[in-house]
Coordinates of C-alpha atoms and ligand atoms in Angstrom, one line a residue:
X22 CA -146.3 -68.0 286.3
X23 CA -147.5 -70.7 288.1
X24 CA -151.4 -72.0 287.9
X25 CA -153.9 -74.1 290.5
X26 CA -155.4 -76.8 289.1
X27 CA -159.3 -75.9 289.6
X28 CA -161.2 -73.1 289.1
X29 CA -158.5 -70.5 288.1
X30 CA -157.8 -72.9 285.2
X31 CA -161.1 -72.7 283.8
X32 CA -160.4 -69.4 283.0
X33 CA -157.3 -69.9 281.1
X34 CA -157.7 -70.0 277.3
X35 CA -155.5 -71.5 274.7
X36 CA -155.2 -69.3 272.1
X37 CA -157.4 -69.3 269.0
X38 CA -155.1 -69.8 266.9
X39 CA -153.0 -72.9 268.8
X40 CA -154.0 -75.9 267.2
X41 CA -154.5 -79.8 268.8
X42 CA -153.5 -82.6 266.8
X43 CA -153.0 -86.5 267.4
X44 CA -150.0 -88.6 266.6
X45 CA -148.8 -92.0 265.1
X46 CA -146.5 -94.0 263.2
X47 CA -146.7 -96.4 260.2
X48 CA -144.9 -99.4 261.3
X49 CA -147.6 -99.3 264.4
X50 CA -150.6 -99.0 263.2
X51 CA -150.8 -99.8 259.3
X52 CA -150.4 -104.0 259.4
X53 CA -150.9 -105.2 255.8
X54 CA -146.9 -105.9 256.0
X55 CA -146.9 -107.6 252.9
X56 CA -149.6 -106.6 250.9
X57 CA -149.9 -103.8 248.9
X58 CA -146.5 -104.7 247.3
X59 CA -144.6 -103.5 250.0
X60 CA -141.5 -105.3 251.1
X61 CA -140.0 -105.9 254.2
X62 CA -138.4 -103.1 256.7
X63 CA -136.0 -103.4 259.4
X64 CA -139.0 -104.0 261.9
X65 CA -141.0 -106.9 259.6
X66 CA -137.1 -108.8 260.2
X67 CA -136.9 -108.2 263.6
X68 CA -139.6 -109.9 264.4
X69 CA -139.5 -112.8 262.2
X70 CA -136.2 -113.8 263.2
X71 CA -135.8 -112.7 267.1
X72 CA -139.8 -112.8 268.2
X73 CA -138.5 -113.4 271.6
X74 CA -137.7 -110.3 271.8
X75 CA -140.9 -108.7 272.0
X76 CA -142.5 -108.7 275.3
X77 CA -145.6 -110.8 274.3
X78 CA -144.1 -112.1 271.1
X79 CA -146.4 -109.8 268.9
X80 CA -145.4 -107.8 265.6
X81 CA -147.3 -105.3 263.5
X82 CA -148.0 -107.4 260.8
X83 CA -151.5 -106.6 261.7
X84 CA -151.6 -103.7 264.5
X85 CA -154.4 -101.6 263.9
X86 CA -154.8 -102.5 260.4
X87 CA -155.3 -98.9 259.6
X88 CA -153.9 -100.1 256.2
X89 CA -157.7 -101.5 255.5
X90 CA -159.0 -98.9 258.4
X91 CA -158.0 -95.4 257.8
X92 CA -161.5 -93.9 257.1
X93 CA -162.3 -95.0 260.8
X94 CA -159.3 -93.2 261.3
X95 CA -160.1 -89.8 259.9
X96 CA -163.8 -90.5 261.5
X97 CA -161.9 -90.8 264.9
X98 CA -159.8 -87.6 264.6
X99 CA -163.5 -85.5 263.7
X100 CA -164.9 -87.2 266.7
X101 CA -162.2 -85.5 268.6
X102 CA -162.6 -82.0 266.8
X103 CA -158.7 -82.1 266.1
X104 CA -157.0 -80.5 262.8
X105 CA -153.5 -81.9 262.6
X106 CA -152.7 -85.6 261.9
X107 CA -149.4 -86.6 262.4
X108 CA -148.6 -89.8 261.0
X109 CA -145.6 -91.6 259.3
X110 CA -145.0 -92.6 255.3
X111 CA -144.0 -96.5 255.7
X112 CA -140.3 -96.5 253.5
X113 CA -140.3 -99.8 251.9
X114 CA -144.5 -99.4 251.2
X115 CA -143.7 -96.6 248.9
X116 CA -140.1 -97.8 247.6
X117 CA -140.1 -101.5 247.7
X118 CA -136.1 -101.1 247.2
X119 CA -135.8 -98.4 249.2
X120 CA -134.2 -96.7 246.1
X121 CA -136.6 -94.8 243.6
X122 CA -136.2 -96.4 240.7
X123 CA -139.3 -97.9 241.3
X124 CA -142.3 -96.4 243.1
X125 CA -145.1 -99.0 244.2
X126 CA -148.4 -97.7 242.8
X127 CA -150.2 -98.9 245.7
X128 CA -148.2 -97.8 248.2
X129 CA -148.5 -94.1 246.3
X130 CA -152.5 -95.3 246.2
X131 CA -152.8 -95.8 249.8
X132 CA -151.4 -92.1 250.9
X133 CA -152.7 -90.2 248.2
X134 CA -156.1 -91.6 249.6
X135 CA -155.3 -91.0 253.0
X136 CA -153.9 -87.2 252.8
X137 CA -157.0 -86.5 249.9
X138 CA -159.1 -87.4 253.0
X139 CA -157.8 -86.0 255.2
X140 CA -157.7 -82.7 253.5
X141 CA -161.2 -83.1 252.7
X142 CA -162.2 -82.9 256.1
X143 CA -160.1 -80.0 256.7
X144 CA -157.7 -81.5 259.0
X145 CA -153.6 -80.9 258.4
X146 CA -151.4 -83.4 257.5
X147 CA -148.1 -83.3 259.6
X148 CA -146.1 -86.5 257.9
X149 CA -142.9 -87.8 259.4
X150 CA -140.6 -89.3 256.4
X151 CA -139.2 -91.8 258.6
X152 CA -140.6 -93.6 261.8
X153 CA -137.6 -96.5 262.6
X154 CA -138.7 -98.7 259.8
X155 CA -135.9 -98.9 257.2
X156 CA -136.1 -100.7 254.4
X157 CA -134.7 -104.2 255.1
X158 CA -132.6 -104.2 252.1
X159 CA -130.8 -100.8 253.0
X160 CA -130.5 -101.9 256.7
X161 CA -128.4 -104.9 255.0
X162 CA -126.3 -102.3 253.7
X163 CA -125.4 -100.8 256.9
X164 CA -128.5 -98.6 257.6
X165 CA -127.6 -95.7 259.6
X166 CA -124.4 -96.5 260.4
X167 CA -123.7 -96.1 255.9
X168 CA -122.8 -92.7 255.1
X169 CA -124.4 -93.1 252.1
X170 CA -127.6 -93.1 253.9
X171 CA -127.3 -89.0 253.3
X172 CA -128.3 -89.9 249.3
X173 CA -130.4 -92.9 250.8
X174 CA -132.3 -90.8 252.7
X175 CA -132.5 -87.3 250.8
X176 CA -133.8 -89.4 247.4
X177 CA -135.9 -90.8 249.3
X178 CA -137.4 -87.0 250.2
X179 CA -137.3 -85.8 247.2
X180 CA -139.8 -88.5 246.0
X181 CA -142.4 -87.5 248.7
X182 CA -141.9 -84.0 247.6
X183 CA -142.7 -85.0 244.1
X184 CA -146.0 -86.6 245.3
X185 CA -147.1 -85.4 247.7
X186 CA -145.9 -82.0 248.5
X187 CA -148.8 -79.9 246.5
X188 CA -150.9 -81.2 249.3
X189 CA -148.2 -81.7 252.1
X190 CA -146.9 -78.6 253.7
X191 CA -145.4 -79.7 257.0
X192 CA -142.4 -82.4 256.8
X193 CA -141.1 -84.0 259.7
X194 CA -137.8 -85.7 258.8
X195 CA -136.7 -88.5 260.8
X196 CA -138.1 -89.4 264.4
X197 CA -136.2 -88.9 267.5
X198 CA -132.8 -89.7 266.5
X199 CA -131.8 -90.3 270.2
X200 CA -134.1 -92.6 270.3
X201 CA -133.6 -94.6 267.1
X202 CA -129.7 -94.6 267.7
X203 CA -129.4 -95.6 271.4
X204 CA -132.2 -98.2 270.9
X205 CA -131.2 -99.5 267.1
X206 CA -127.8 -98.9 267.7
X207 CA -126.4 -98.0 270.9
X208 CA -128.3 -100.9 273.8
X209 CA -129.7 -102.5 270.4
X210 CA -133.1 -103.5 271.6
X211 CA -135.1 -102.2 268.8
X212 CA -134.4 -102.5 265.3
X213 CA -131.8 -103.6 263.8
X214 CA -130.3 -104.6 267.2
X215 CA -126.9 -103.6 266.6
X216 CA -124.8 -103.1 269.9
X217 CA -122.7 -100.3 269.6
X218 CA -122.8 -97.9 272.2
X219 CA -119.4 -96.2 272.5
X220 CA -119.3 -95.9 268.5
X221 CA -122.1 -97.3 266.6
X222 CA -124.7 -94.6 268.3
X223 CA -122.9 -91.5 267.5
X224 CA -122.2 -93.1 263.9
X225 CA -126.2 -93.1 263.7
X226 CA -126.6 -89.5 265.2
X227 CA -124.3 -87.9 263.0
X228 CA -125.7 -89.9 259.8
X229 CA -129.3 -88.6 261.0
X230 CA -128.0 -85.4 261.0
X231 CA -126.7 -84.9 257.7
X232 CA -129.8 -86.6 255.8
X233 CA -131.9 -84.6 258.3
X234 CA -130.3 -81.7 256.6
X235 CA -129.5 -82.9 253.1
X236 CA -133.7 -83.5 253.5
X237 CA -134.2 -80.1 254.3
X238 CA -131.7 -78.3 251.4
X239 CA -133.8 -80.8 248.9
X240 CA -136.9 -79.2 249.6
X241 CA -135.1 -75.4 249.9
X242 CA -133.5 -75.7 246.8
X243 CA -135.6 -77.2 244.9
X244 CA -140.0 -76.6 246.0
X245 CA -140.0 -74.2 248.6
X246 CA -140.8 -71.8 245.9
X247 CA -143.4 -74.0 244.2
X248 CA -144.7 -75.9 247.5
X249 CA -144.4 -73.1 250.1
X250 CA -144.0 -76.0 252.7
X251 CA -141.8 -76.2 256.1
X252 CA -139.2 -79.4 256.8
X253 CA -138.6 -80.1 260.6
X254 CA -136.7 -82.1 262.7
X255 CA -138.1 -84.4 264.8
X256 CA -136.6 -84.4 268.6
X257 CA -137.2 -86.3 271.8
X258 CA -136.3 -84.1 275.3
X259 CA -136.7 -85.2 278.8
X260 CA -136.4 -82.9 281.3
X261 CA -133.9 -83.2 284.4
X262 CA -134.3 -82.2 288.0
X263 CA -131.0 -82.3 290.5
X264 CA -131.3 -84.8 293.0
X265 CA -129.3 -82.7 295.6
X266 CA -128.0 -78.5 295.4
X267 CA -124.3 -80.2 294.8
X268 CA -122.2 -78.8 291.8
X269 CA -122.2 -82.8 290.8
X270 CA -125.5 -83.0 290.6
X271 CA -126.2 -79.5 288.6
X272 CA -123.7 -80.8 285.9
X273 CA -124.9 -84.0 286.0
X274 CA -128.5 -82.5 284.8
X275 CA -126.9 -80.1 282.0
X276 CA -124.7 -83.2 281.0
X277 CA -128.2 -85.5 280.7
X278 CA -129.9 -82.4 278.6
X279 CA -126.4 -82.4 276.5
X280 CA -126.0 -86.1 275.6
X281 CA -129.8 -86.2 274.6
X282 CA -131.8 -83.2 273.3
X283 CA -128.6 -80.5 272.9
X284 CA -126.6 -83.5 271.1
X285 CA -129.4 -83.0 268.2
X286 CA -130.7 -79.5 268.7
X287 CA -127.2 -77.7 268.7
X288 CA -126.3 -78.6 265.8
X289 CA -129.3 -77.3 264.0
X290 CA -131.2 -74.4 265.9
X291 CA -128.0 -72.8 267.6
X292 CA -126.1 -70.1 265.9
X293 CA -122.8 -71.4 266.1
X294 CA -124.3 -74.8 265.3
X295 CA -122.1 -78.2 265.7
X296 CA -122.7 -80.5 269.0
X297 CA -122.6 -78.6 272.1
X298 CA -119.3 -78.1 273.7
X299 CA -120.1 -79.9 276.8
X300 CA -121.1 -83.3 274.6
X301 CA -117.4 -82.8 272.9
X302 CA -116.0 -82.4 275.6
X303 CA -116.7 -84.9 277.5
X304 CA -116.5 -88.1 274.6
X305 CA -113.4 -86.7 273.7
X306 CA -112.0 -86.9 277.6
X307 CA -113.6 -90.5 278.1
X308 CA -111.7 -91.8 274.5
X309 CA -107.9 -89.9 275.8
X310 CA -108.6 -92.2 278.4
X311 CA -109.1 -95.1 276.7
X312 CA -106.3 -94.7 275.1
X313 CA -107.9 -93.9 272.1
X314 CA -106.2 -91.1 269.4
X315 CA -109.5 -89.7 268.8
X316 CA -112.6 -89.2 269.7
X317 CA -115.5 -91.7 269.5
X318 CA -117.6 -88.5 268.5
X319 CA -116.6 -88.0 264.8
X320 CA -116.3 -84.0 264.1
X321 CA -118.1 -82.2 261.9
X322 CA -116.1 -80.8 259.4
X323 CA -116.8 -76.6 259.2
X324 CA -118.6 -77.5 255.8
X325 CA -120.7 -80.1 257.4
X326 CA -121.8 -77.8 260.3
X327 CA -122.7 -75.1 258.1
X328 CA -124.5 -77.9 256.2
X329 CA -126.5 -78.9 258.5
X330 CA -127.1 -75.3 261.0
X331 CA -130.2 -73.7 260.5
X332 CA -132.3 -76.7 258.3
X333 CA -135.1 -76.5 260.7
X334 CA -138.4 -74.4 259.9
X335 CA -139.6 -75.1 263.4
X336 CA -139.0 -77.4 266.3
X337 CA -141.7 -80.5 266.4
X338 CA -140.9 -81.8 270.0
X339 CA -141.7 -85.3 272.1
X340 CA -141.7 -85.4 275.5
X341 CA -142.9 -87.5 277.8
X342 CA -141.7 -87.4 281.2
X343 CA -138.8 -85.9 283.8
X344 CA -136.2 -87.8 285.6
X345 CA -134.2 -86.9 288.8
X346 CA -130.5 -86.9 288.0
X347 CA -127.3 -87.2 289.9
X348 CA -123.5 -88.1 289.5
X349 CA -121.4 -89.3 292.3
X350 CA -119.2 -92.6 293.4
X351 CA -121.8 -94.5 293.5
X352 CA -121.8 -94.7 289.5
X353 CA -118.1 -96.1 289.0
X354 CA -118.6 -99.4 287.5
X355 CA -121.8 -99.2 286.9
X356 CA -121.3 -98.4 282.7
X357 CA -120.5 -100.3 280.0
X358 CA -116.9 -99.5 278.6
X359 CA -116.9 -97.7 276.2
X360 CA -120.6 -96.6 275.8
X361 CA -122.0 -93.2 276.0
X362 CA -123.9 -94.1 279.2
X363 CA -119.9 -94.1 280.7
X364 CA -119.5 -90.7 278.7
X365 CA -122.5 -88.9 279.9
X366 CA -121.9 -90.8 283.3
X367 CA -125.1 -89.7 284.9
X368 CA -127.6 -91.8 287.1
X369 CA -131.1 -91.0 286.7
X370 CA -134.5 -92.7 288.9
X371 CA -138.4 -91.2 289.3
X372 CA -139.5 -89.4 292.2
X373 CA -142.1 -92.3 293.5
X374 CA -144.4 -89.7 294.3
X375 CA -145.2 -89.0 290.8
X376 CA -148.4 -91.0 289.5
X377 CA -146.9 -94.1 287.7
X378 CA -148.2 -95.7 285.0
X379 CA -148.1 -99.1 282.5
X380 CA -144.7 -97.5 281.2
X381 CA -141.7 -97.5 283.9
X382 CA -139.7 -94.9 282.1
X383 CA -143.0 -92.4 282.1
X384 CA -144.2 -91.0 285.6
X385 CA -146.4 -87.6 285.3
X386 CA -144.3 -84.3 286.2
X387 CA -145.9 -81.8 284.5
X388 CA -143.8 -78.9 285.6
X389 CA -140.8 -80.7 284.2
X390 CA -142.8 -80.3 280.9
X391 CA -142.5 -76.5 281.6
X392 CA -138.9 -75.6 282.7
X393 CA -138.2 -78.1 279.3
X394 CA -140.2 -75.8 276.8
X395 CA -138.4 -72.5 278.7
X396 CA -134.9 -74.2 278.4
X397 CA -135.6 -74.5 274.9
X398 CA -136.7 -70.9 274.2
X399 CA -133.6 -69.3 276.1
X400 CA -131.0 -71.4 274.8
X401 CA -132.3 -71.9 270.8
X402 CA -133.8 -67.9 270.8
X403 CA -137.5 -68.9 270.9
X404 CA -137.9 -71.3 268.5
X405 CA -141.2 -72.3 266.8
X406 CA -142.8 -75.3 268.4
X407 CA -145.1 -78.1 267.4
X408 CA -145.6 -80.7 270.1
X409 CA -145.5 -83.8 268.1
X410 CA -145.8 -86.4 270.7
X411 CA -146.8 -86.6 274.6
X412 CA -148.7 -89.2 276.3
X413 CA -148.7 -92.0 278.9
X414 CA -149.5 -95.7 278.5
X415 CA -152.3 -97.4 280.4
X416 CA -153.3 -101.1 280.4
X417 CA -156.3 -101.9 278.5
X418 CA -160.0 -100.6 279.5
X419 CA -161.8 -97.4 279.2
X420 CA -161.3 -95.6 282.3
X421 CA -157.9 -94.6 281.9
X422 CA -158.1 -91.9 284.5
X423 CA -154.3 -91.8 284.9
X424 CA -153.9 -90.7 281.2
X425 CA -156.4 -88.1 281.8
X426 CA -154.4 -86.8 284.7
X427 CA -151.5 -86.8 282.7
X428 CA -153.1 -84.5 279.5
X429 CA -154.9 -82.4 282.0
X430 CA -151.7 -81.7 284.1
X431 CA -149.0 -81.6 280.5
X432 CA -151.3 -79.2 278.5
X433 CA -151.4 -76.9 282.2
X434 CA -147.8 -76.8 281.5
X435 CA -148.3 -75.8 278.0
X436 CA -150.6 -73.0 278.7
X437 CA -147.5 -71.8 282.0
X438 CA -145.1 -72.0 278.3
X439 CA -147.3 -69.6 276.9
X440 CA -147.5 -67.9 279.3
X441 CA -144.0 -67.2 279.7
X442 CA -143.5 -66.4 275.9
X443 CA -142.8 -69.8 274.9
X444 CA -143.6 -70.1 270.8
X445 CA -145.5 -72.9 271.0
X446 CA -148.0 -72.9 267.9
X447 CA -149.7 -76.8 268.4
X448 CA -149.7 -80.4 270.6
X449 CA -150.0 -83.6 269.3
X450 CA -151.2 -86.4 272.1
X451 CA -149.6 -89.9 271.2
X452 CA -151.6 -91.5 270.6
X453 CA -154.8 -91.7 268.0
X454 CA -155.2 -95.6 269.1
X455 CA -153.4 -98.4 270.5
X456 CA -150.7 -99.5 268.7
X457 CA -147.5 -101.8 269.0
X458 CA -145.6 -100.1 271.2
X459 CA -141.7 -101.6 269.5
X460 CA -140.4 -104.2 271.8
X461 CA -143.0 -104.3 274.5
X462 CA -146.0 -105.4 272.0
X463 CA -149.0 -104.4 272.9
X464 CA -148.1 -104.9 276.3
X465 CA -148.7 -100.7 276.6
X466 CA -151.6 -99.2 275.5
X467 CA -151.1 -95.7 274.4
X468 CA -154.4 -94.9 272.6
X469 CA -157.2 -91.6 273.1
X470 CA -159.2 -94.8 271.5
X471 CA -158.5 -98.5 272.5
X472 CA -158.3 -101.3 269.7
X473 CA -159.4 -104.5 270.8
X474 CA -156.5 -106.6 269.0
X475 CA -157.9 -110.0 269.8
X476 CA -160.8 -108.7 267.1
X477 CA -160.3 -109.5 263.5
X478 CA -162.2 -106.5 262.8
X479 CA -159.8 -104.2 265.3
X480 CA -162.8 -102.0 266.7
X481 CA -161.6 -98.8 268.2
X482 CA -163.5 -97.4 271.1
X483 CA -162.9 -94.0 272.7
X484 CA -161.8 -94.0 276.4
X485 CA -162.3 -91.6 279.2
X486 CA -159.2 -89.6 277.7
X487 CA -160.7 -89.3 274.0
X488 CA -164.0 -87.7 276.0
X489 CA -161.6 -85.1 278.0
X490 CA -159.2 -84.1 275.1
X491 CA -162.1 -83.5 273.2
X492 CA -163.7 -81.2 275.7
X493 CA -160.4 -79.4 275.9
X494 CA -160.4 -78.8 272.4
X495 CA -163.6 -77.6 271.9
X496 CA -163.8 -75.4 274.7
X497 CA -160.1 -74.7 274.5
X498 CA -160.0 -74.6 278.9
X499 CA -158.7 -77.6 280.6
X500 CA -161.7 -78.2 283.2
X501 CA -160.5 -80.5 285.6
X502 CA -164.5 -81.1 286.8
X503 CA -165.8 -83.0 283.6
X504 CA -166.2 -86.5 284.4
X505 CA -167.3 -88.4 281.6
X506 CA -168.5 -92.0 281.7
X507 CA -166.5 -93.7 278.8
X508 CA -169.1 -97.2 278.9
X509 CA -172.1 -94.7 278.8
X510 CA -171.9 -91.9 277.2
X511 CA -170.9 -91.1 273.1
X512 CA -168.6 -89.3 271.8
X513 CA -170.9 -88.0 269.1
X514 CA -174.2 -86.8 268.8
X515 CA -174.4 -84.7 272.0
X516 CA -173.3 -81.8 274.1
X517 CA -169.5 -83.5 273.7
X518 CA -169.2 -82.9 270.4
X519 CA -170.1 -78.5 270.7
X520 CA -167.9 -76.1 272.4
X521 CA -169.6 -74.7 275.1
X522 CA -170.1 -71.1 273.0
X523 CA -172.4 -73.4 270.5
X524 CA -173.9 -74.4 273.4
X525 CA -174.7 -71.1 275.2
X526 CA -175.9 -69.5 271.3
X527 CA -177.9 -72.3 271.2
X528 CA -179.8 -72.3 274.3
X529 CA -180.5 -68.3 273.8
X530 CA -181.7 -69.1 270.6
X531 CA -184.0 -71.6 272.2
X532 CA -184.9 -69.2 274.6
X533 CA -185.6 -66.2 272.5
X534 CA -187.8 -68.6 270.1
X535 CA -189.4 -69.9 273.7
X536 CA -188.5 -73.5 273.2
Ligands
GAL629 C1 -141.7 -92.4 271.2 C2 -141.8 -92.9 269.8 C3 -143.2 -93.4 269.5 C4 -143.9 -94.2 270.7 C5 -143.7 -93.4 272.0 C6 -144.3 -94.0 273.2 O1 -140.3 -92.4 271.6 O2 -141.5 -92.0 268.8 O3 -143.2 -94.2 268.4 O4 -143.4 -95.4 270.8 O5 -142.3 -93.1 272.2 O6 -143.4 -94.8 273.9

């Protein structure tokens, strides 16, 4: 059912027991690259040897320093009155070698702190195993294109298990593998820049796949019954809209959907599991072609499907924005051969009438957000969801009104999910603070709170959008009249910080005392 923005949404509740979170990753926020005894991953290379590359030649050797900084952290996510912290175990800070034969006491120092505080303050840990930054020395073994990376990966699991999983109870295994392989892989603009993509990116994907899995049987077979925790996979979805009613264009959307989310989420959360028909299909067509005797998508074997169906205890989603898509003559030529851009063979753009922000590749559609989250739920039988990312960048400054649009008009389309029987238990916003945003620096400001990253002492200061969410969350209504003044007004120590029902018992309490 479709809502108004205005009054009518004022009225509609998120359920009690729906829970907010923020979101972040190691590699950009923690800095202290080389302190602690931690050694170098994939990303520390990168940008020591190719800092060209990065839009304003910055690196997260310092970021947020939330290394040093992670109380203010925690003090940031009460100020906001969430209870789930997503954030990311750095590899190589916990395993110099990336191996475990040799754990780095201060790296185990450092998140043992971080989840005993967090804990303390009664606010869930959701921690991702693996946020793009490899371990340097297994990325000069091959990385993800290494099928031993299963054993890599999975040993690697086992020792955060071993831990930190008496206090853990929600993994996340390995961030948006679409992502990670068609940027570190496939166009090979993020870490570790390998340009692959007709072979090298579905290598990746199926490796992810099978550690994903090999991750998840770990923690099955061997502290489920002692832990009583839940292992997820971590996908990325954007949502497509046809450009025009032509049969083209209506395949060209369900081929976009195939050769991003379904390439990931078949395999695991459908009951026949493997990759969807439509991606085999089609890479298997595109290689006859060229002349190739088999397909550039390597098969599963029925032992390594069955491996790897079902290893999901919910679905922790990122999404950030819609695209329109079509497919007609206009797109010969236009592919690298062979690349899974050619396989897919699908042009996308924005509609410019959705607001735009710092970040081309994110204009705000919330109804795209919508028909996403029901796609899910009729083609993977209602799945459990966690939101674990979704946000828009700004530039830097408080009034970041454009972000406030977005969270205002992407959590509306949360509550039309819910409506409309959608599983959804919690949303993450991306992000806690400002952080280095891979190869475009700082150049993008994602944060609730902005860092001032020309300051030493990286103060963090909530914007417009860290007032708003709040006020979501306490009140649990999205009230599109609140207009808070970021440069006046605090985000503690008044009216901002009580849910409007502490309020209201308050002033009758007043009242009835004659205050
Ligand atoms: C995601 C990624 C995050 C963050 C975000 C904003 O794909 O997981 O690390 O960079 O995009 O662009």
């Amino acid at each position: 059912m479709a809502h108004t923005r205005g009054g009518r949404e004022s009225l509609r509740r998120f359920p009690e027991d729906f829970r907010f979170g923020v979101s972040t990753a190691a590699y950009q926020i923690e800095g202290a690259w080389n302190e602690g005894g931690k050694t170098w991953s994939m990303w520390d290379y990168l940008v020591r040897t190719d800092p060209g590359h990065i839009a304003d030649r910055s690196n997260g050797d310092i970021a947020g320093n939330s290394y040093n900084l992670y109380e203010r952290d925690i003090q940031m996510i009460k100020e906001l009155g969430v209870d789930i912290y997503r954030f990311s175990i750095s590899w190589p800070r916990l395993l110099p070698t990336g191996r475990p034969n040799y754990i780095n006491p201060e790296g185990l120092a450092y998140y043992n702190k971080l989840i005993d505080l967090l804990i303390e303050n009664g606010i869930t840990p959701f921690v991702t195993m693996y946020h793009w930054d490899l371990p340097q020395n297994l990325n000069e073994q091959g990385g993800w294109l290494n099928p031993e990376i299963m054993n890599w990966f999975g040993d690697y699991a086992r020792v955060l298990y071993q831990q930190f999983g008496d206090r853990v109870k929600h993994w996340l295994t390995i961030n948006e593998p679409y992502v990670h392989c068609s940027r570190g892989y496939g166009r090979g603009n993020h870490a570790p820049r390998v340009r692959s993509p007709g072979i090298g990116y579905y290598e990746c994907g199926r490796n992810i796949l099978l550690a994903h899995a090999r991750a998840y049987h770990i923690y099955r077979e061997s502290f489920r019954a002692t832990q009583n925790g839940q292992v997820a996979v971590v996908l990325s979805a954007e949502w497509g809209l046809p450009s025009t009613d032509s049969v083209d264009d209506a395949e060209a959307v369900l081929d976009s959907i195939a050769f991003h989310f379904d390439q990931y989420a078949h395999p695991v959360l459908s009951e026949s599991g493997n990759y969807p028909q439509r991606l085999i299909d089609r890479v298997a067509a595109a290689s006859a072609n060229q002349g190739l005797s088999s397909s550039r998508l390597r098969p599963f074997s029925p032992e390594e499907v069955n491996y790897i169906r079902g290893t999901t205890d919910f679905l922790a989603l990122n999404h950030y924005s819609t695209d329109i898509v079509y497919r007609n003559n206009s797109l010969i030529g236009q592919f690298e051969v062979p690349s899974y851009s050619d396989d897919k063979f699908v042009g996308t753009y924005k509609d410019p009438s959705w607001p735009t922000s710092s970040s081309p590749w994110i204009r705000e559609y919330g109804p795209g957000f919508h028909q996403l989250l029901v796609y899910i739920k009729n083609t993977y039988n209602n799945p459990t969801i966690y939101i674990t990312e979704n946000g828009v960048s700004s530039t830097t400054g408080l009034n970041d009104d454009p972000r406030v649009s977005y969270y205002r008009n992407y959590l509306t389309a949360v509550l039309d999910a819910i409506d409309d029987g959608v599983n959804i238990r919690g949303y993450c916003a991306w992000s806690l603070m400002d952080n280095f945003e891979w190869a475009f620096g700082y150049t993008m400001r994602f944060g609730l709170y902005e860092i001032d990253m020309e300051d030493p002492a990286r103060p963090r200061t909530p914007r417009k959008s860290a007032f708003v969410y709040q006020h979501i969350v306490s009140n649990r209504v999205i009230d599109y009249t609140y207009n808070p003044d970021p440069y006046t007004q605090s985000i503690t120590g008044n009216a901002f910080g009580m849910s409007a029902s502490i309020l209201f018992t308050l002033t009758i309490a007043m009242f009835n005392l004659n205050l």
